[in-house]
Amino acid sequence: MKKGPIREWFDALLFAVIAASLIRWATFEAFTIPTPSMENTLLVGDFLFVNKLNYGPRTPMTPLQVPLTHQKIWGTDIPSYLDWIKLPQFRLPGFSEIERGDVVVFNYPSEIDKPIDLKTYYVKRCIGLPGDTLSIENGNIFINNNNYNEPGGLQNRYFLRSETNINDRIFKKYNIWEYTKVTNGYYINTNKENAEAISKESFVNSVTVYRMDESIAANRIFPNSVEYKWNTDYYGPLMIPSKGLEIEINTDNLSKYGSVITDYEKNKNTTIEDGILYIDNQIVKSYTFKQDYFFMMGDNRHNSEDSRFWGFVPYDHILGEASFIWFSFNYQEENIFKAIRWSRFFNVIR
C-alpha cells in the first residue's frame, strides 16, 4: 500500500532523528563555548565539534530521554530525561589515549545528583595524567618535578597601573575583554603579547602579572581542607590517582582522596566517620582505585573553575577531545558583520 505524504514525512523525520542521534553518540557532537575559561584557545561564541572516536564513545546510561537533548528540553527548564532506567556504562575502543595537553570535554564531576552522562559539559585542558604528581609554584606548573610546557596564548591576570581612565576602545584594540577598574589602574585578563603591547601606551605606567600570595589559602580550593593552605598560584604537591594504585587509609589520604572514593568509585555503602573509611560496613585500612583520574585546567588561568577548585575528573566522565571550530561569533561586537570571526573557521584546536 502506498504511503501517504504525512506517513512519508514522519518516516523521513524518524530516520533523520535516529541517524543524527547515532552520529552524535558515536562520532562527533557540536558544542558552543559559553564562558571565557579557555581563552585564548577557545573564545566565548566559538562553536566546535567534539571527537568521541579518539578516546572511544561511551554507551548511554540514561536511555529514557528526548533525542538530541541534554538535561533539559530546548528553551525550557523541563528535564529531558527520566532516571527510571540506569544502564551500566561501557566505553568502546578508541584510536588514542588521553594525553597531557589535550583539550577535553567531560561531564562536570561535582553534580553528584545527576547521571554521569547528563551532567553539565565542561571543556578544559588536561594538565595531569593518572599517576602524575602536580604542583604549582608562583603560577608555574610542575609535573613530577618537571616544568610543564605551557600552550601558546595562555591568559593570566595582570595589573595595569595608570592614572588615566582608559576608554573601552583601547582595551578592544588589544583584544582585552575582561577588565576591572581599581585604585591606580585596572586588573586585566589577557595573554603575554597583549600585555606587553598595551604597556607601551604613553598613559600606562606598568603592566605586571598578578600572583596570589603564597601565604593566602583561597576559598573552595580542592581538597577543601584546613591542612592545605593552597591557592590558584601555589598548589600541591598532589598525586593524581590511577587505576590499580593502592593507598594507605590515613588522615592525610582521606583529606585528599576521601571524596573521590565516596563519590566516583561506585562502592557500596561508602562512608567516612571520625577518620575511618567504611565500605559495605567494613573498616578499610588500604584502598585500590578502580579507575583513572585526570587534572584539568582552563587556559584563562585566573578566570577558570577547574580541578584546582573541584578536584579530579574520573575517566568515566570523559566525553571526547575538542577537535575543531566550525563557527565563531563575538557577542560583544555590535556590528554583526564584524562579529563573525572568519579567521577562526575550521581552526584545529591545539
Tab-separated table of C-alpha atoms in Angstrom:
chain	number	residue	atom	x	y	z
A	1	MET	CA	0.000	0.000	0.000
A	2	LYS	CA	1.324	3.423	-0.962
A	3	LYS	CA	2.266	5.669	1.938
A	4	GLY	CA	0.518	8.996	2.307
A	5	PRO	CA	2.506	12.272	2.459
A	6	ILE	CA	2.130	12.528	6.251
A	7	ARG	CA	3.424	8.985	6.752
A	8	GLU	CA	6.345	9.619	4.372
A	9	TRP	CA	7.181	12.857	6.220
A	10	PHE	CA	7.019	11.079	9.590
A	11	ASP	CA	9.235	8.197	8.401
A	12	ALA	CA	11.816	10.637	6.993
A	13	LEU	CA	11.822	12.628	10.227
A	14	LEU	CA	12.176	9.477	12.339
A	15	PHE	CA	15.077	8.261	10.203
A	16	ALA	CA	16.792	11.666	10.450
A	17	VAL	CA	16.447	11.731	14.259
A	18	ILE	CA	17.785	8.176	14.621
A	19	ALA	CA	20.703	8.848	12.249
A	20	ALA	CA	21.562	12.149	13.946
A	21	SER	CA	21.393	10.530	17.386
A	22	LEU	CA	23.729	7.713	16.334
A	23	ILE	CA	26.218	10.150	14.778
A	24	ARG	CA	26.049	12.377	17.867
A	25	TRP	CA	26.575	9.425	20.205
A	26	ALA	CA	29.372	7.610	18.390
A	27	THR	CA	31.393	10.122	16.369
A	28	PHE	CA	31.107	13.912	16.650
A	29	GLU	CA	28.935	16.252	18.696
A	30	ALA	CA	28.571	20.019	18.370
A	31	PHE	CA	29.148	22.353	21.331
A	32	THR	CA	29.357	26.076	21.944
A	33	ILE	CA	31.659	27.910	24.370
A	34	PRO	CA	29.650	29.972	26.936
A	35	THR	CA	32.449	31.156	29.276
A	36	PRO	CA	35.946	32.638	28.896
A	37	SER	CA	37.727	29.966	30.955
A	38	MET	CA	39.686	28.637	27.942
A	39	GLU	CA	40.669	31.948	26.336
A	40	ASN	CA	42.542	32.484	24.101
A	41	THR	CA	42.464	28.876	22.886
A	42	LEU	CA	38.666	28.922	22.843
A	43	LEU	CA	36.634	32.133	22.862
A	44	VAL	CA	33.093	32.805	24.046
A	45	GLY	CA	30.963	32.261	20.956
A	46	ASP	CA	33.138	29.554	19.418
A	47	PHE	CA	31.174	26.610	18.028
A	48	LEU	CA	33.168	23.384	17.961
A	49	PHE	CA	32.954	19.693	17.258
A	50	VAL	CA	33.999	17.136	19.865
A	51	ASN	CA	35.612	13.964	18.574
A	52	LYS	CA	34.369	10.914	20.500
A	53	LEU	CA	36.264	8.423	18.360
A	54	ASN	CA	39.700	9.311	19.754
A	55	TYR	CA	39.034	8.123	23.313
A	56	GLY	CA	36.143	5.813	22.406
A	57	PRO	CA	32.396	6.617	22.619
A	58	ARG	CA	30.564	5.802	25.844
A	59	THR	CA	27.407	3.718	25.853
A	60	PRO	CA	24.331	5.619	27.157
A	61	MET	CA	23.486	5.264	30.837
A	62	THR	CA	20.122	7.038	30.736
A	63	PRO	CA	18.123	5.743	27.742
A	64	LEU	CA	14.836	7.467	28.650
A	65	GLN	CA	15.456	10.941	27.259
A	66	VAL	CA	14.267	13.134	24.435
A	67	PRO	CA	16.562	12.595	21.417
A	68	LEU	CA	19.188	15.275	20.660
A	69	THR	CA	18.798	16.971	24.063
A	70	HIS	CA	20.934	17.219	27.181
A	71	GLN	CA	19.444	17.746	30.667
A	72	LYS	CA	16.528	19.954	29.528
A	73	ILE	CA	14.106	20.279	26.611
A	74	TRP	CA	15.178	23.090	24.290
A	75	GLY	CA	14.253	26.555	25.562
A	76	THR	CA	12.617	25.302	28.767
A	77	ASP	CA	13.509	24.206	32.296
A	78	ILE	CA	11.715	20.893	31.791
A	79	PRO	CA	14.025	17.888	32.320
A	80	SER	CA	14.550	15.983	29.082
A	81	TYR	CA	15.122	12.618	30.757
A	82	LEU	CA	13.765	10.135	33.266
A	83	ASP	CA	16.168	8.251	35.515
A	84	TRP	CA	13.857	5.275	35.982
A	85	ILE	CA	16.274	3.099	33.999
A	86	LYS	CA	20.037	3.295	34.550
A	87	LEU	CA	22.297	1.128	32.418
A	88	PRO	CA	25.912	0.198	33.164
A	89	GLN	CA	28.340	2.346	31.203
A	90	PHE	CA	30.959	0.965	28.842
A	91	ARG	CA	33.482	2.660	26.581
A	92	LEU	CA	34.112	1.333	23.093
A	93	PRO	CA	37.718	1.125	21.851
A	94	GLY	CA	39.189	4.444	20.715
A	95	PHE	CA	42.046	5.475	18.460
A	96	SER	CA	44.196	7.065	21.181
A	97	GLU	CA	44.627	7.651	24.884
A	98	ILE	CA	44.155	10.959	26.680
A	99	GLU	CA	47.441	12.846	26.513
A	100	ARG	CA	48.781	15.736	28.545
A	101	GLY	CA	47.877	18.949	26.751
A	102	ASP	CA	44.696	17.628	25.091
A	103	VAL	CA	41.661	19.916	25.189
A	104	VAL	CA	38.995	17.626	26.640
A	105	VAL	CA	35.207	17.786	27.007
A	106	PHE	CA	33.858	15.989	30.072
A	107	ASN	CA	30.924	15.859	32.462
A	108	TYR	CA	31.288	18.137	35.492
A	109	PRO	CA	32.087	15.691	38.324
A	110	SER	CA	30.586	17.659	41.223
A	111	GLU	CA	26.976	17.241	40.031
A	112	ILE	CA	26.651	14.089	42.121
A	113	ASP	CA	22.843	14.068	41.944
A	114	LYS	CA	22.736	13.619	38.129
A	115	PRO	CA	23.531	10.552	35.996
A	116	ILE	CA	27.095	10.792	34.653
A	117	ASP	CA	26.061	11.203	31.007
A	118	LEU	CA	23.658	14.024	31.872
A	119	LYS	CA	25.956	16.150	34.000
A	120	THR	CA	26.892	19.574	32.617
A	121	TYR	CA	29.594	19.564	29.947
A	122	TYR	CA	32.890	21.341	30.665
A	123	VAL	CA	35.879	21.882	28.404
A	124	LYS	CA	39.405	22.259	29.834
A	125	ARG	CA	42.983	21.290	29.050
A	126	CYS	CA	44.344	18.065	30.528
A	127	ILE	CA	47.337	19.069	32.648
A	128	GLY	CA	47.858	15.997	34.840
A	129	LEU	CA	47.583	12.310	33.917
A	130	PRO	CA	46.900	9.324	36.206
A	131	GLY	CA	49.880	8.737	38.494
A	132	ASP	CA	51.352	12.224	37.993
A	133	THR	CA	52.283	14.441	40.924
A	134	LEU	CA	51.285	18.028	40.193
A	135	SER	CA	52.317	21.249	41.889
A	136	ILE	CA	52.044	24.956	41.097
A	137	GLU	CA	54.703	27.427	42.249
A	138	ASN	CA	54.200	31.139	41.573
A	139	GLY	CA	51.794	30.238	38.762
A	140	ASN	CA	54.247	27.801	37.135
A	141	ILE	CA	53.070	24.203	36.775
A	142	PHE	CA	55.347	21.294	37.600
A	143	ILE	CA	54.562	17.688	36.688
A	144	ASN	CA	56.687	15.109	38.522
A	145	ASN	CA	59.093	17.954	39.411
A	146	ASN	CA	59.481	18.925	35.737
A	147	ASN	CA	58.335	22.300	34.414
A	148	TYR	CA	55.184	21.897	32.297
A	149	ASN	CA	55.435	23.374	28.796
A	150	GLU	CA	52.520	25.820	28.677
A	151	PRO	CA	50.431	26.193	25.480
A	152	GLY	CA	50.695	29.366	23.409
A	153	GLY	CA	48.197	32.160	24.057
A	154	LEU	CA	47.774	31.331	27.739
A	155	GLN	CA	45.922	34.080	29.620
A	156	ASN	CA	46.761	35.442	33.060
A	157	ARG	CA	45.550	38.311	35.188
A	158	TYR	CA	47.714	41.441	35.032
A	159	PHE	CA	47.681	44.688	36.970
A	160	LEU	CA	47.801	47.660	34.618
A	161	ARG	CA	48.946	50.717	36.565
A	162	SER	CA	47.644	54.008	35.161
A	163	GLU	CA	46.345	57.316	36.491
A	164	THR	CA	44.098	57.658	33.437
A	165	ASN	CA	40.574	56.364	32.890
A	166	ILE	CA	41.102	54.128	29.879
A	167	ASN	CA	38.426	54.068	27.181
A	168	ASP	CA	36.777	50.784	26.249
A	169	ARG	CA	38.050	51.223	22.706
A	170	ILE	CA	41.642	50.968	23.908
A	171	PHE	CA	41.034	47.611	25.553
A	172	LYS	CA	39.156	46.425	22.477
A	173	LYS	CA	42.125	47.448	20.319
A	174	TYR	CA	44.294	44.980	22.255
A	175	ASN	CA	41.614	42.248	22.353
A	176	ILE	CA	41.156	42.693	26.104
A	177	TRP	CA	37.534	41.942	27.031
A	178	GLU	CA	37.925	41.221	30.755
A	179	TYR	CA	38.999	44.183	32.881
A	180	THR	CA	38.107	45.736	36.240
A	181	LYS	CA	38.789	49.316	37.360
A	182	VAL	CA	40.517	49.607	40.726
A	183	THR	CA	42.546	52.255	42.533
A	184	ASN	CA	45.540	53.336	40.425
A	185	GLY	CA	44.700	51.122	37.478
A	186	TYR	CA	42.951	48.032	36.126
A	187	TYR	CA	43.035	44.291	36.503
A	188	ILE	CA	43.025	42.798	33.009
A	189	ASN	CA	42.873	39.218	31.745
A	190	THR	CA	44.949	38.726	28.616
A	191	ASN	CA	47.943	36.928	27.159
A	192	LYS	CA	51.583	37.960	27.462
A	193	GLU	CA	51.762	39.501	23.971
A	194	ASN	CA	48.762	41.794	24.503
A	195	ALA	CA	50.003	42.764	27.974
A	196	GLU	CA	53.358	43.800	26.537
A	197	ALA	CA	51.717	45.710	23.696
A	198	ILE	CA	49.379	47.811	25.857
A	199	SER	CA	52.202	48.512	28.334
A	200	LYS	CA	53.845	50.668	25.629
A	201	GLU	CA	50.971	53.176	25.607
A	202	SER	CA	52.011	56.575	26.966
A	203	PHE	CA	49.279	56.624	29.613
A	204	VAL	CA	50.270	53.215	31.050
A	205	ASN	CA	52.844	53.236	33.860
A	206	SER	CA	53.400	49.475	34.018
A	207	VAL	CA	51.789	46.063	33.439
A	208	THR	CA	52.720	43.245	35.820
A	209	VAL	CA	51.425	39.689	36.078
A	210	TYR	CA	49.201	39.049	39.114
A	211	ARG	CA	50.037	36.306	41.580
A	212	MET	CA	48.314	35.367	44.821
A	213	ASP	CA	50.486	35.460	47.921
A	214	GLU	CA	51.828	32.053	48.919
A	215	SER	CA	50.595	32.520	52.483
A	216	ILE	CA	46.951	33.006	51.433
A	217	ALA	CA	44.675	29.964	51.495
A	218	ALA	CA	41.976	30.544	48.872
A	219	ASN	CA	38.342	29.624	49.436
A	220	ARG	CA	36.922	26.470	47.821
A	221	ILE	CA	40.300	25.130	46.732
A	222	PHE	CA	40.376	21.322	46.457
A	223	PRO	CA	40.633	19.314	48.684
A	224	ASN	CA	38.901	21.901	50.913
A	225	SER	CA	40.943	21.053	53.980
A	226	VAL	CA	42.471	23.421	56.522
A	227	GLU	CA	45.588	21.256	56.339
A	228	TYR	CA	46.470	22.574	52.869
A	229	LYS	CA	46.911	26.316	52.528
A	230	TRP	CA	46.760	26.304	48.732
A	231	ASN	CA	45.523	28.799	46.145
A	232	THR	CA	45.399	29.065	42.350
A	233	ASP	CA	49.074	30.141	42.053
A	234	TYR	CA	50.536	27.972	44.829
A	235	TYR	CA	49.091	24.472	44.819
A	236	GLY	CA	50.137	20.960	45.786
A	237	PRO	CA	52.050	18.783	45.505
A	238	LEU	CA	49.132	16.452	44.812
A	239	MET	CA	49.297	12.965	43.307
A	240	ILE	CA	46.593	12.117	40.750
A	241	PRO	CA	45.010	8.673	41.348
A	242	SER	CA	45.439	5.931	38.752
A	243	LYS	CA	43.648	2.635	38.275
A	244	GLY	CA	45.281	-0.009	40.458
A	245	LEU	CA	47.021	2.491	42.747
A	246	GLU	CA	46.859	1.359	46.383
A	247	ILE	CA	46.953	3.929	49.182
A	248	GLU	CA	47.014	3.608	52.946
A	249	ILE	CA	43.893	4.972	54.597
A	250	ASN	CA	45.047	7.702	56.964
A	251	THR	CA	44.052	11.280	57.787
A	252	ASP	CA	46.183	12.807	55.020
A	253	ASN	CA	44.952	10.472	52.266
A	254	LEU	CA	41.333	10.740	53.371
A	255	SER	CA	41.612	14.541	53.172
A	256	LYS	CA	42.905	14.328	49.591
A	257	TYR	CA	41.066	11.300	48.221
A	258	GLY	CA	38.134	10.629	50.537
A	259	SER	CA	35.600	12.380	48.304
A	260	VAL	CA	36.970	10.517	45.268
A	261	ILE	CA	36.397	7.169	46.956
A	262	THR	CA	32.905	8.024	48.198
A	263	ASP	CA	31.621	9.866	45.091
A	264	TYR	CA	33.179	8.247	41.995
A	265	GLU	CA	34.397	4.742	42.778
A	266	LYS	CA	30.945	3.086	42.800
A	267	ASN	CA	31.463	1.263	46.084
A	268	LYS	CA	28.509	0.090	48.167
A	269	ASN	CA	27.630	1.974	51.366
A	270	THR	CA	30.798	4.071	51.485
A	271	THR	CA	31.154	6.446	54.431
A	272	ILE	CA	33.884	8.252	56.327
A	273	GLU	CA	33.369	8.685	60.070
A	274	ASP	CA	35.922	10.024	62.570
A	275	GLY	CA	38.792	9.480	60.147
A	276	ILE	CA	37.792	5.883	59.372
A	277	LEU	CA	36.712	4.633	55.913
A	278	TYR	CA	33.838	2.142	55.802
A	279	ILE	CA	32.891	0.239	52.644
A	280	ASP	CA	29.837	-2.012	52.915
A	281	ASN	CA	30.017	-1.566	56.705
A	282	GLN	CA	33.593	-2.877	56.841
A	283	ILE	CA	36.594	-0.831	58.049
A	284	VAL	CA	39.082	-0.325	55.217
A	285	LYS	CA	42.802	0.022	56.045
A	286	SER	CA	44.016	0.454	52.432
A	287	TYR	CA	42.262	1.232	49.175
A	288	THR	CA	42.940	0.422	45.494
A	289	PHE	CA	41.452	2.807	42.923
A	290	LYS	CA	39.139	1.305	40.312
A	291	GLN	CA	39.648	3.865	37.523
A	292	ASP	CA	41.984	6.577	36.254
A	293	TYR	CA	41.642	10.272	37.105
A	294	PHE	CA	42.800	13.478	35.393
A	295	PHE	CA	43.608	17.041	36.425
A	296	MET	CA	42.025	19.683	34.155
A	297	MET	CA	42.737	23.422	33.977
A	298	GLY	CA	41.483	26.325	31.873
A	299	ASP	CA	43.909	28.312	29.714
A	300	ASN	CA	42.492	31.529	31.222
A	301	ARG	CA	44.250	30.682	34.462
A	302	HIS	CA	42.798	33.383	36.733
A	303	ASN	CA	39.243	33.046	35.441
A	304	SER	CA	38.655	29.319	35.350
A	305	GLU	CA	36.749	26.994	37.674
A	306	ASP	CA	38.723	23.791	37.205
A	307	SER	CA	40.405	20.918	39.049
A	308	ARG	CA	42.056	23.366	41.408
A	309	PHE	CA	38.561	24.025	42.792
A	310	TRP	CA	36.594	20.791	42.412
A	311	GLY	CA	39.227	18.106	42.050
A	312	PHE	CA	39.914	15.240	39.662
A	313	VAL	CA	37.953	14.198	36.579
A	314	PRO	CA	37.169	10.447	36.596
A	315	TYR	CA	37.798	8.510	33.379
A	316	ASP	CA	34.120	7.567	33.055
A	317	HIS	CA	33.262	11.310	32.929
A	318	ILE	CA	35.403	11.912	29.819
A	319	LEU	CA	33.296	12.574	26.698
A	320	GLY	CA	35.830	13.326	23.965
A	321	GLU	CA	38.513	15.600	22.550
A	322	ALA	CA	37.708	19.108	21.313
A	323	SER	CA	38.550	18.800	17.626
A	324	PHE	CA	37.982	21.957	15.567
A	325	ILE	CA	35.998	25.218	15.472
A	326	TRP	CA	33.382	25.344	12.707
A	327	PHE	CA	31.871	28.778	13.502
A	328	SER	CA	32.690	31.693	15.786
A	329	PHE	CA	30.676	34.770	16.757
A	330	ASN	CA	31.738	37.639	19.023
A	331	TYR	CA	28.627	38.559	21.039
A	332	GLN	CA	30.332	41.694	22.386
A	333	GLU	CA	30.740	43.193	18.910
A	334	GLU	CA	27.809	45.457	17.964
A	335	ASN	CA	28.466	45.264	14.214
A	336	ILE	CA	27.065	41.899	13.146
A	337	PHE	CA	29.390	41.649	10.145
A	338	LYS	CA	32.469	42.270	12.277
A	339	ALA	CA	31.139	39.931	14.952
A	340	ILE	CA	31.709	36.859	12.785
A	341	ARG	CA	35.260	35.700	13.412
A	342	TRP	CA	36.022	34.384	9.931
A	343	SER	CA	39.657	33.647	10.778
A	344	ARG	CA	38.613	31.040	13.362
A	345	PHE	CA	36.512	28.952	10.965
A	346	PHE	CA	37.761	25.328	10.811
A	347	ASN	CA	40.697	26.034	13.116
A	348	VAL	CA	42.078	22.844	14.679
A	349	ILE	CA	42.092	23.101	18.492
A	350	ARG	CA	45.563	22.626	19.999
